[in-house]
Coordinates of C-alpha atoms in Angstrom, one line a residue:
M1 CA -50.2 -126.0 -231.3
T2 CA -51.0 -126.8 -235.1
L3 CA -54.0 -125.3 -236.9
Y4 CA -56.4 -128.1 -236.1
T5 CA -55.7 -128.7 -232.1
R6 CA -55.9 -124.8 -232.2
F7 CA -59.5 -125.1 -234.0
A8 CA -60.5 -127.8 -231.9
A9 CA -59.4 -125.4 -228.9
H10 CA -61.5 -122.6 -230.1
L11 CA -64.5 -125.0 -230.9
D12 CA -64.4 -126.2 -226.9
A13 CA -64.2 -122.3 -226.0
A14 CA -67.6 -121.9 -228.2
L15 CA -69.0 -124.8 -226.7
D16 CA -68.2 -123.6 -223.1
A17 CA -69.8 -120.0 -224.0
L18 CA -73.2 -122.0 -224.8
V19 CA -73.3 -123.9 -221.4
A20 CA -72.6 -120.8 -219.7
A21 CA -75.2 -119.5 -221.4
G22 CA -77.4 -122.4 -220.7
D23 CA -77.6 -123.5 -224.5
L24 CA -76.0 -126.6 -223.4
P25 CA -75.9 -129.3 -220.4
A26 CA -72.6 -129.0 -218.8
D27 CA -72.0 -133.0 -218.4
L28 CA -72.1 -133.9 -222.2
N29 CA -69.6 -136.2 -223.4
R30 CA -67.3 -134.2 -226.4
A31 CA -64.9 -137.8 -227.1
N32 CA -66.6 -138.1 -230.7
I33 CA -66.4 -134.6 -231.9
T34 CA -64.2 -134.3 -234.8
V35 CA -62.4 -131.1 -236.5
E36 CA -61.4 -132.1 -239.9
P37 CA -61.1 -131.3 -243.8
P38 CA -64.4 -131.7 -245.4
R39 CA -64.7 -134.8 -248.3
D40 CA -65.5 -131.6 -250.5
V41 CA -62.8 -129.3 -250.4
T42 CA -65.5 -126.4 -252.2
H43 CA -67.4 -127.1 -248.8
G44 CA -64.8 -125.3 -246.6
D45 CA -61.1 -126.0 -245.0
L46 CA -62.5 -127.8 -242.1
A47 CA -65.7 -129.4 -241.0
T48 CA -67.0 -130.1 -237.4
N49 CA -69.6 -132.8 -236.7
A50 CA -69.8 -130.9 -233.0
A51 CA -73.7 -129.9 -233.4
M52 CA -74.8 -134.0 -234.6
V53 CA -72.8 -135.1 -232.1
L54 CA -74.5 -133.1 -228.9
A55 CA -77.7 -132.3 -229.9
K56 CA -79.7 -135.7 -229.2
P57 CA -78.0 -135.8 -225.6
A58 CA -78.5 -132.0 -225.2
G59 CA -82.3 -132.7 -226.1
T60 CA -82.1 -130.2 -229.3
N61 CA -82.4 -130.0 -232.7
P62 CA -78.9 -130.3 -234.5
R63 CA -79.2 -127.7 -237.2
V64 CA -80.1 -125.0 -234.8
L65 CA -77.8 -125.9 -232.2
A66 CA -75.3 -126.0 -235.2
E67 CA -76.1 -122.4 -236.1
K68 CA -75.2 -121.1 -232.7
I69 CA -72.0 -122.8 -232.7
A70 CA -71.4 -121.2 -236.2
A71 CA -72.3 -117.7 -234.5
A72 CA -69.6 -118.1 -232.1
L73 CA -66.9 -119.7 -234.6
E74 CA -67.8 -116.9 -236.9
G75 CA -66.7 -114.2 -235.1
L76 CA -62.5 -115.8 -234.7
D77 CA -60.0 -113.3 -236.9
E78 CA -58.6 -116.6 -238.5
V79 CA -62.5 -117.4 -240.0
A80 CA -63.4 -116.0 -243.3
S81 CA -66.9 -117.5 -243.6
V82 CA -68.8 -120.4 -241.7
S83 CA -71.7 -122.0 -243.3
V84 CA -73.8 -124.7 -241.5
A85 CA -74.8 -127.9 -244.5
G86 CA -77.3 -130.1 -244.1
P87 CA -78.8 -131.4 -240.9
G88 CA -76.1 -129.9 -238.9
F89 CA -72.5 -129.7 -240.2
I90 CA -70.6 -126.8 -239.8
N91 CA -67.9 -125.8 -242.2
L92 CA -65.3 -123.1 -242.2
F93 CA -63.2 -121.4 -244.5
L94 CA -60.0 -120.0 -243.2
T95 CA -58.6 -116.7 -244.2
D96 CA -55.4 -116.8 -246.4
D97 CA -53.1 -115.5 -243.7
T98 CA -54.1 -118.2 -241.7
W99 CA -52.5 -120.2 -243.6
R100 CA -49.6 -118.1 -244.4
A101 CA -49.2 -118.7 -240.8
E102 CA -49.4 -122.3 -240.5
L103 CA -46.5 -122.5 -243.1
S104 CA -44.5 -120.1 -241.1
A105 CA -45.6 -122.9 -237.8
I106 CA -44.3 -125.6 -240.1
R107 CA -40.8 -124.2 -241.3
D108 CA -40.1 -123.2 -237.2
A109 CA -41.2 -126.1 -235.9
G110 CA -39.1 -128.1 -238.2
D111 CA -38.3 -131.8 -237.3
D112 CA -41.1 -131.5 -234.5
Y113 CA -43.6 -130.3 -236.7
G114 CA -46.5 -132.9 -236.2
R115 CA -45.3 -134.1 -232.9
S116 CA -48.1 -134.4 -230.4
T117 CA -48.5 -135.3 -226.9
Q118 CA -52.0 -137.7 -227.8
G119 CA -49.9 -140.6 -225.8
K120 CA -49.6 -138.5 -222.4
G121 CA -46.9 -140.3 -222.0
T122 CA -48.4 -143.6 -221.8
T123 CA -46.2 -147.2 -222.5
V124 CA -46.6 -149.4 -225.2
N125 CA -45.4 -152.4 -225.5
I126 CA -45.0 -153.8 -229.2
E127 CA -43.9 -157.2 -229.9
Y128 CA -43.2 -158.0 -233.3
V129 CA -40.6 -160.1 -235.4
S130 CA -40.3 -162.6 -232.6
A131 CA -39.6 -165.3 -235.5
N132 CA -38.3 -168.6 -234.4
P133 CA -34.5 -168.6 -233.2
T134 CA -33.6 -171.6 -236.1
G135 CA -32.2 -169.1 -238.7
P136 CA -31.2 -165.7 -240.2
M137 CA -34.5 -163.4 -241.1
H138 CA -36.5 -164.3 -244.7
M139 CA -38.7 -162.1 -246.4
G140 CA -41.6 -163.8 -244.7
H141 CA -40.6 -162.0 -241.2
C142 CA -39.8 -158.7 -243.2
R143 CA -43.2 -156.9 -243.6
G144 CA -43.9 -157.6 -240.0
A145 CA -40.7 -156.1 -238.7
V146 CA -40.8 -152.7 -240.8
V147 CA -44.6 -152.6 -239.7
G148 CA -43.7 -153.4 -236.2
D149 CA -40.9 -150.8 -236.4
A150 CA -42.6 -148.2 -238.0
L151 CA -45.5 -148.6 -235.3
A152 CA -43.2 -148.2 -232.5
A153 CA -41.6 -144.6 -234.2
L154 CA -45.1 -143.6 -235.1
L155 CA -46.5 -143.8 -231.3
E156 CA -43.4 -142.1 -230.0
F157 CA -43.6 -139.1 -232.2
A158 CA -47.2 -139.3 -231.2
G159 CA -46.1 -139.0 -227.2
H160 CA -46.3 -142.5 -226.0
K161 CA -43.3 -144.4 -224.4
V162 CA -42.4 -147.2 -226.2
I163 CA -40.8 -151.0 -225.4
R164 CA -39.4 -152.5 -228.9
E165 CA -39.7 -155.9 -227.9
Y166 CA -38.8 -159.3 -229.3
Y167 CA -40.1 -162.9 -227.8
V168 CA -37.6 -165.8 -228.1
N169 CA -39.5 -169.0 -228.6
D170 CA -36.8 -171.0 -227.4
A171 CA -38.6 -173.3 -225.3
G172 CA -40.9 -175.0 -227.9
G173 CA -39.5 -178.5 -230.1
Q174 CA -38.3 -176.0 -232.9
V175 CA -35.1 -175.7 -231.2
D176 CA -34.5 -179.1 -230.1
T177 CA -34.6 -179.6 -234.1
L178 CA -31.9 -176.8 -234.4
A179 CA -30.0 -178.7 -231.7
R180 CA -30.1 -181.7 -234.3
S181 CA -29.3 -180.1 -237.1
V182 CA -26.5 -178.5 -235.5
H183 CA -25.2 -181.7 -234.2
L184 CA -25.1 -182.8 -237.8
R185 CA -22.6 -180.0 -238.9
Y186 CA -20.7 -180.5 -235.8
R187 CA -20.0 -183.8 -237.2
E188 CA -19.5 -182.7 -240.7
A189 CA -16.9 -180.2 -239.2
L190 CA -15.1 -182.8 -237.6
G191 CA -15.0 -185.1 -241.0
E192 CA -18.1 -186.9 -241.5
T193 CA -20.2 -187.1 -244.4
V194 CA -23.5 -186.0 -243.4
E195 CA -27.0 -185.8 -245.4
I196 CA -29.8 -183.7 -243.8
P197 CA -32.9 -185.7 -243.5
E198 CA -36.0 -184.2 -244.2
G199 CA -37.3 -182.3 -240.6
L200 CA -34.2 -180.8 -239.8
Y201 CA -32.6 -177.5 -241.2
P202 CA -30.6 -178.0 -244.3
G203 CA -29.4 -174.4 -244.5
D204 CA -25.8 -173.6 -244.8
Y205 CA -26.0 -171.0 -242.0
L206 CA -25.6 -173.6 -239.2
V207 CA -22.1 -174.7 -240.9
P208 CA -20.3 -172.1 -239.0
V209 CA -22.2 -173.2 -235.9
G210 CA -21.1 -176.3 -236.5
Q211 CA -17.4 -175.6 -236.7
A212 CA -17.2 -173.4 -233.9
L213 CA -18.3 -176.1 -231.4
A214 CA -15.9 -179.0 -233.5
A215 CA -12.9 -176.3 -232.6
E216 CA -14.6 -176.4 -229.1
F217 CA -15.2 -179.5 -227.5
G218 CA -13.4 -181.5 -230.4
D219 CA -15.2 -185.1 -231.1
R220 CA -16.3 -185.4 -227.3
Y221 CA -20.4 -185.3 -228.3
A222 CA -19.9 -187.1 -232.0
D223 CA -21.2 -190.2 -231.3
A224 CA -22.5 -189.2 -227.4
P225 CA -26.4 -189.9 -226.3
E226 CA -28.3 -186.8 -227.3
S227 CA -29.2 -186.5 -223.6
E228 CA -25.6 -185.4 -223.3
W229 CA -25.6 -183.1 -226.0
L230 CA -29.2 -181.9 -226.5
V231 CA -29.2 -178.8 -224.1
L232 CA -25.6 -177.3 -224.7
F233 CA -26.0 -177.5 -228.7
R234 CA -29.8 -176.2 -227.9
T235 CA -28.4 -173.3 -226.3
R236 CA -25.4 -172.6 -228.8
A237 CA -27.6 -173.0 -231.3
V238 CA -30.1 -170.1 -230.3
A239 CA -27.3 -167.5 -229.1
A240 CA -25.7 -168.0 -232.9
M241 CA -28.9 -167.6 -234.3
L242 CA -29.9 -164.7 -232.6
V243 CA -26.7 -163.0 -233.5
L244 CA -27.7 -163.5 -237.3
I245 CA -31.3 -162.4 -236.4
K246 CA -30.0 -159.2 -235.0
E247 CA -27.8 -158.5 -237.6
D248 CA -30.5 -159.0 -240.4
L249 CA -32.7 -156.7 -238.5
A250 CA -29.9 -154.1 -238.3
L251 CA -29.7 -154.1 -241.9
L252 CA -33.1 -152.8 -242.1
G253 CA -32.3 -150.1 -239.1
I254 CA -34.3 -152.0 -236.7
H255 CA -33.0 -152.6 -233.1
H256 CA -35.4 -154.0 -230.2
D257 CA -35.1 -153.0 -226.1
L258 CA -35.9 -156.5 -225.0
F259 CA -35.2 -159.9 -225.9
S260 CA -37.8 -162.2 -223.8
S261 CA -37.0 -165.8 -223.5
E262 CA -39.6 -168.0 -223.7
A263 CA -37.4 -170.6 -221.5
E264 CA -36.6 -168.2 -218.7
L265 CA -39.9 -167.3 -218.7
Q266 CA -41.4 -170.9 -218.5
A267 CA -38.3 -171.5 -215.7
A268 CA -39.3 -168.7 -213.6
G269 CA -42.6 -170.0 -212.9
K270 CA -44.7 -167.3 -214.9
P271 CA -47.3 -169.7 -216.8
E272 CA -48.0 -171.2 -213.1
A273 CA -48.2 -167.6 -211.8
A274 CA -50.7 -166.6 -214.1
E275 CA -53.0 -170.1 -213.9
H276 CA -53.1 -169.4 -210.4
D277 CA -54.4 -166.2 -211.0
L278 CA -57.1 -166.8 -213.1
R279 CA -58.3 -169.9 -211.3
A280 CA -58.8 -167.5 -208.1
R281 CA -61.1 -165.5 -210.7
G282 CA -62.9 -168.7 -211.8
L283 CA -61.6 -168.0 -215.1
I284 CA -59.9 -171.2 -215.4
Y285 CA -60.9 -174.5 -214.6
D286 CA -60.6 -178.7 -215.1
G287 CA -62.8 -179.6 -217.9
L288 CA -63.0 -182.0 -220.7
L289 CA -61.8 -181.0 -223.9
E290 CA -63.7 -182.5 -226.7
A291 CA -62.8 -183.5 -230.3
P292 CA -62.1 -180.3 -232.7
K293 CA -65.4 -179.2 -234.0
G294 CA -66.4 -180.8 -237.5
Q295 CA -64.0 -183.5 -237.2
E296 CA -64.4 -187.3 -236.4
L297 CA -60.9 -188.7 -235.2
E298 CA -61.2 -192.5 -234.5
D299 CA -58.6 -192.6 -231.7
W300 CA -60.0 -189.0 -229.9
E301 CA -60.5 -189.6 -226.2
P302 CA -61.9 -186.5 -224.3
V303 CA -59.5 -185.7 -221.5
V304 CA -59.7 -183.5 -218.4
L305 CA -57.2 -180.5 -218.7
P306 CA -57.1 -176.7 -217.5
L307 CA -59.4 -174.6 -219.4
F308 CA -59.5 -171.1 -220.0
R309 CA -62.9 -169.3 -219.9
S310 CA -62.7 -167.7 -223.6
T311 CA -66.0 -168.2 -224.4
Q312 CA -66.9 -165.3 -221.7
F313 CA -64.8 -163.0 -224.1
G314 CA -66.1 -163.9 -227.4
D315 CA -64.5 -167.0 -228.3
D316 CA -65.9 -169.6 -229.9
Q317 CA -64.9 -172.4 -227.4
D318 CA -62.8 -172.7 -224.0
R319 CA -59.1 -173.1 -224.4
P320 CA -56.5 -175.7 -223.0
I321 CA -53.6 -174.2 -221.3
K322 CA -51.6 -177.4 -221.0
K323 CA -51.6 -180.3 -223.0
S324 CA -52.3 -183.9 -222.0
N325 CA -48.6 -184.3 -221.0
G326 CA -48.4 -181.7 -218.8
Q327 CA -46.4 -179.2 -221.3
W328 CA -47.9 -175.8 -221.5
T329 CA -50.0 -174.9 -224.6
Y330 CA -48.8 -172.4 -227.5
F331 CA -52.0 -170.2 -225.3
G332 CA -50.7 -171.4 -222.3
A333 CA -47.3 -169.8 -222.7
D334 CA -48.6 -167.1 -224.6
L335 CA -51.1 -166.1 -221.8
A336 CA -48.2 -166.0 -219.4
Y337 CA -46.0 -163.7 -221.4
H338 CA -48.8 -161.4 -222.0
Y339 CA -49.4 -161.2 -218.1
Q340 CA -45.8 -160.3 -217.8
K341 CA -45.7 -157.9 -220.4
A342 CA -48.8 -155.9 -218.7
Q343 CA -46.8 -155.5 -215.6
T344 CA -44.7 -152.8 -217.4
A345 CA -47.1 -151.3 -220.2
D346 CA -50.4 -149.6 -220.1
A347 CA -51.2 -150.8 -223.8
L348 CA -49.9 -153.5 -225.6
I349 CA -49.4 -154.3 -229.1
D350 CA -48.6 -157.4 -231.2
I351 CA -47.5 -157.9 -234.6
W352 CA -48.5 -161.1 -236.1
G353 CA -48.3 -163.3 -239.2
A354 CA -52.1 -163.5 -240.9
D355 CA -51.7 -167.4 -240.3
H356 CA -52.3 -166.9 -236.5
A357 CA -55.4 -164.8 -237.3
G358 CA -57.4 -168.2 -235.8
T359 CA -56.1 -167.6 -232.0
V360 CA -56.4 -163.8 -232.0
K361 CA -59.7 -163.9 -230.1
R362 CA -58.3 -166.3 -227.3
I363 CA -55.5 -164.2 -226.5
V364 CA -57.1 -161.2 -226.2
A365 CA -59.9 -162.3 -224.3
A366 CA -56.7 -164.1 -222.1
V367 CA -55.3 -160.1 -221.6
A368 CA -59.0 -158.5 -220.8
A369 CA -58.9 -161.8 -218.1
L370 CA -55.8 -160.8 -216.8
T371 CA -55.9 -157.0 -217.1
G372 CA -59.1 -156.5 -215.8
G373 CA -59.6 -154.8 -219.0
K374 CA -57.1 -151.9 -218.2
T375 CA -54.7 -152.7 -220.8
R376 CA -55.4 -151.9 -224.2
F377 CA -54.4 -155.1 -226.6
D378 CA -54.1 -154.5 -230.2
V379 CA -53.3 -157.5 -232.8
K380 CA -52.3 -156.4 -236.0
L381 CA -51.8 -158.9 -238.5
V382 CA -49.8 -159.1 -241.8
Q383 CA -50.0 -160.8 -244.9
M384 CA -47.1 -162.5 -246.4
V385 CA -45.1 -160.8 -249.4
R386 CA -45.0 -162.6 -252.6
L387 CA -41.6 -162.0 -254.2
M388 CA -41.6 -161.2 -257.7
R389 CA -39.0 -160.4 -260.6
N390 CA -40.2 -158.8 -263.9
G391 CA -43.7 -160.4 -263.0
E392 CA -42.6 -163.7 -261.9
P393 CA -41.7 -165.3 -258.9
I394 CA -38.3 -165.3 -257.6
K395 CA -36.0 -168.6 -257.0
M396 CA -35.1 -169.4 -253.5
S397 CA -32.1 -169.0 -251.8
K398 CA -29.4 -171.5 -252.0
R399 CA -27.8 -169.8 -249.1
A400 CA -30.7 -170.2 -246.7
G401 CA -31.4 -173.8 -247.9
N402 CA -35.8 -172.8 -248.6
F403 CA -36.1 -168.9 -248.7
V404 CA -35.0 -166.1 -249.6
T405 CA -33.2 -164.0 -247.2
L406 CA -34.0 -160.6 -246.0
A407 CA -30.2 -159.5 -246.0
D408 CA -30.1 -160.3 -249.8
V409 CA -33.2 -158.7 -250.5
V410 CA -31.8 -155.7 -248.4
R411 CA -28.6 -155.7 -250.3
E412 CA -30.3 -155.7 -253.7
V413 CA -32.7 -153.0 -253.2
G414 CA -31.6 -150.9 -250.4
K415 CA -33.1 -150.6 -246.9
D416 CA -35.6 -147.5 -247.7
V417 CA -36.9 -149.2 -250.5
V418 CA -37.8 -152.6 -248.8
R419 CA -38.8 -150.3 -245.8
F420 CA -41.3 -147.8 -247.6
T421 CA -42.7 -150.5 -250.1
M422 CA -43.4 -152.6 -246.9
L423 CA -45.9 -149.7 -245.5
T424 CA -47.6 -149.1 -249.0
R425 CA -50.4 -151.1 -248.3
K426 CA -52.4 -151.9 -245.3
S427 CA -51.1 -154.7 -243.2
D428 CA -53.7 -157.3 -243.6
A429 CA -53.8 -156.9 -247.2
Q430 CA -51.9 -159.1 -249.6
M431 CA -48.6 -157.8 -251.6
D432 CA -46.4 -158.4 -254.2
F433 CA -43.0 -157.1 -254.1
D434 CA -41.4 -157.0 -257.7
F435 CA -37.5 -156.0 -257.6
A436 CA -38.1 -154.5 -260.9
K437 CA -40.9 -152.4 -259.9
V438 CA -39.8 -151.2 -256.3
V439 CA -37.0 -149.1 -258.1
E440 CA -38.9 -148.0 -261.0
A441 CA -38.6 -144.2 -261.7
S442 CA -42.3 -143.6 -262.0
K443 CA -45.2 -142.0 -260.0
D444 CA -46.7 -145.7 -259.6
N445 CA -43.8 -146.5 -257.4
P446 CA -44.6 -144.7 -254.5
V447 CA -41.0 -144.8 -252.7
F448 CA -39.4 -142.6 -256.2
Y449 CA -42.1 -140.9 -256.3
V450 CA -42.1 -139.4 -252.4
N451 CA -38.3 -139.1 -252.4
Y452 CA -38.3 -137.3 -256.6
A453 CA -40.7 -134.7 -254.3
H454 CA -38.2 -134.3 -251.7
A455 CA -35.1 -134.2 -254.3
R456 CA -37.1 -131.7 -256.4
V457 CA -36.7 -128.9 -253.4
A458 CA -33.1 -129.9 -252.9
S459 CA -32.2 -129.2 -256.3
L460 CA -34.5 -125.9 -256.5
H461 CA -32.1 -124.5 -253.2
R462 CA -29.1 -125.3 -255.4
R463 CA -30.3 -123.8 -258.8
A464 CA -31.9 -120.7 -256.6
A465 CA -28.0 -120.3 -255.3
E466 CA -26.8 -120.6 -259.1
A467 CA -29.1 -118.1 -259.9
G468 CA -27.9 -115.3 -257.1
I469 CA -31.4 -115.4 -255.5
V470 CA -30.4 -114.9 -251.9
C471 CA -33.6 -115.0 -249.4
D472 CA -33.0 -112.9 -246.4
A473 CA -36.4 -112.1 -245.6
V474 CA -39.7 -113.6 -247.2
D475 CA -43.1 -111.8 -248.0
L476 CA -45.6 -114.9 -248.0
S477 CA -48.1 -112.7 -249.3
Q478 CA -46.8 -113.4 -252.2
L479 CA -48.5 -117.1 -252.2
D480 CA -52.2 -117.1 -253.7
T481 CA -54.8 -119.4 -253.7
E482 CA -52.9 -121.9 -256.0
D483 CA -49.6 -122.0 -253.7
L484 CA -51.9 -122.1 -250.4
A485 CA -53.9 -125.2 -251.7
L486 CA -50.5 -127.0 -250.5
V487 CA -50.3 -125.1 -247.5
K488 CA -53.9 -126.9 -246.4
L489 CA -52.7 -130.4 -247.4
A490 CA -49.2 -130.1 -245.3
A491 CA -50.9 -128.7 -242.3
Q492 CA -53.3 -132.2 -242.4
F493 CA -49.9 -134.0 -241.0
P494 CA -50.4 -133.6 -237.2
R495 CA -53.8 -134.9 -237.6
I496 CA -52.6 -137.5 -240.0
V497 CA -50.6 -138.5 -237.2
D498 CA -52.7 -138.6 -234.5
T499 CA -55.1 -140.7 -236.4
A500 CA -52.4 -143.3 -237.5
A501 CA -51.5 -143.6 -234.1
A502 CA -54.8 -144.0 -232.6
A503 CA -55.4 -146.9 -235.4
R504 CA -52.1 -148.4 -234.9
E505 CA -51.7 -147.9 -238.8
P506 CA -48.1 -146.7 -239.9
H507 CA -49.2 -147.2 -243.5
R508 CA -51.6 -144.0 -243.3
I509 CA -48.3 -141.9 -243.2
A510 CA -47.1 -143.5 -246.4
F511 CA -50.6 -142.9 -248.0
Y512 CA -50.5 -139.2 -247.0
L513 CA -46.9 -138.5 -248.0
Y514 CA -47.8 -140.1 -251.5
D515 CA -50.6 -137.5 -251.9
L516 CA -48.2 -134.6 -250.2
A517 CA -45.8 -135.5 -253.0
A518 CA -48.2 -135.5 -255.7
S519 CA -49.7 -132.2 -254.8
L520 CA -46.1 -130.6 -255.1
H521 CA -45.2 -132.4 -258.6
A522 CA -48.6 -131.1 -259.8
L523 CA -47.8 -127.8 -259.0
W524 CA -44.7 -127.9 -260.1
N525 CA -45.4 -129.6 -263.6
V526 CA -48.4 -126.3 -263.9
G527 CA -44.7 -124.2 -264.8
N528 CA -44.2 -126.3 -267.9
D529 CA -47.3 -124.3 -269.5
R530 CA -47.3 -121.2 -267.5
P531 CA -44.0 -119.8 -266.6
D532 CA -45.5 -117.6 -264.1
R533 CA -46.3 -120.6 -261.8
R534 CA -42.8 -121.8 -261.7
F535 CA -41.1 -122.3 -258.4
L536 CA -37.9 -120.5 -259.4
L537 CA -38.3 -117.2 -261.4
P538 CA -34.9 -115.3 -261.8
D539 CA -36.8 -112.4 -262.6
N540 CA -39.1 -112.0 -259.1
P541 CA -36.9 -113.0 -256.0
A542 CA -39.5 -111.7 -254.1
M543 CA -41.9 -114.9 -255.6
T544 CA -39.2 -117.2 -256.1
C545 CA -38.4 -117.0 -252.1
A546 CA -42.1 -117.1 -251.2
R547 CA -42.2 -120.2 -253.2
L548 CA -39.0 -121.8 -252.0
F549 CA -40.1 -121.1 -248.5
L550 CA -43.5 -123.4 -249.6
A551 CA -41.2 -125.9 -250.6
D552 CA -39.0 -126.2 -247.8
A553 CA -42.3 -126.5 -245.6
L554 CA -43.2 -129.5 -247.9
A555 CA -39.7 -131.0 -248.0
Q556 CA -39.7 -130.7 -244.0
I557 CA -43.2 -132.6 -243.9
I558 CA -41.9 -135.7 -245.9
R559 CA -38.8 -136.0 -244.1
N560 CA -40.7 -136.0 -240.5
G561 CA -43.2 -138.9 -242.4
L562 CA -39.8 -140.5 -243.7
S563 CA -38.4 -140.5 -240.7
I564 CA -40.9 -142.0 -238.7
M565 CA -41.1 -145.0 -241.5
G566 CA -37.5 -145.0 -241.1
V567 CA -37.0 -143.8 -244.5
E568 CA -33.7 -141.2 -245.1
A569 CA -35.1 -138.4 -247.3
A570 CA -33.3 -138.4 -250.7
Q571 CA -31.3 -134.8 -251.6
E572 CA -31.0 -136.4 -255.7
M573 CA -32.3 -138.8 -257.6
K574 CA -29.4 -140.8 -259.7

């Protein structure tokens, strides 16, 4: 039990005592009570809003209730002082020994420090990347891939079971276009001179696919009608593209548990099953689809289609699940896909590009309807990344034909740089990825700054060994207020994990690690002007060992956080 969870338990015990004494009703909802650091560190080490949350439903004055809670907490051995501020906030200062004990707890827990049971073993399905299987991964897919993968690791760390899923869009017109593009490369492999017309995929990555088909089938399909080869070429092309996609994702350290096929979903009749279920509940009806609002289309004719009552769930109009030709709309197919996912998970998360923002309401409404509101469903939108080199937009990849490949970027700057950079901003905020800046050795580059902190601790060990300092026993009473200020920040890591997991926001880990690294660098730099503040003091082995213990704990948290992000901690900076 880490410090914040322990004090939450202390607070619960204090509230239970007030209930037993008749000062509080027994059935009050405590869900919104928090124990967290106050915004102003001069106010205390911990603060709770318990009195503010409970006073109104309890029919009492929040300040009076706060005084009673404070009196109960004041008797704890770990508490140095308690005060009530404003209308009823409770602030606590903890003893130095409490922080020293938490420092030991960090070292004892090691790789598990910050791991929690918040998720209670519930299963979360995270669907991310899901790029059309029409070519290798490009940088437009990269950010969503990293956000989804880091979120999966974060939720596992917070106690969830996670299913990492990739939805293969292999039933739409884009895969027919892929098949036609491959047919041209197939004919090219047979010796024809071909030109790739506009509307087909021009990338050289399709050349090996065409060559493989030529080697297998000879000229059997060179002049054959499309009906004879389209399905075969589509199947082979999609399979080849998935191999490329998996290889590209592996460069980022990303591996999915499940690849679900849209074509197989439709062949199994899942959209029909979802439609039947929703019709039985009156949520799908046959109605007239009107022209899009704000548009006057001369050739538009209202048509009767099966419509989902998405307006009942906050959408601005009911949505068709089928087209006039009987084919499923994207929404209709997505509805069935989410219905399938909900059968094996307690919660669903989709990582989508920001260009899909307009469809969020309707799919959220559909999932709410299909699951009766029992399945939590979050859609996390991810903005595109603009690639730059020294402030100028980067040229496109010739190999890909029309985009910058993920593989090219990873090979140039490395997996860890790409992954960390993608998490340095909230996912729905715009991002520039400048090749020069992401490898820059400065505090303005979070990738460098956090890794430099970890590498500094590693170098401290090497220098201590060279100085002949051996730490068989460590006296943490050597650590003073300035040292313990870092412990207070380090102890927040478990709370950051829980709040980031609850909000589905893995970038909070990156932000926290930057703040922790900055505090370590700041304390380290104090030693430039004050020799007694240095971590390595050859003439004072006791203090050196205590500060080395502190540095090790901070490095452990950096490793734990970076592990969630899928980044390896650096042992040295070259």
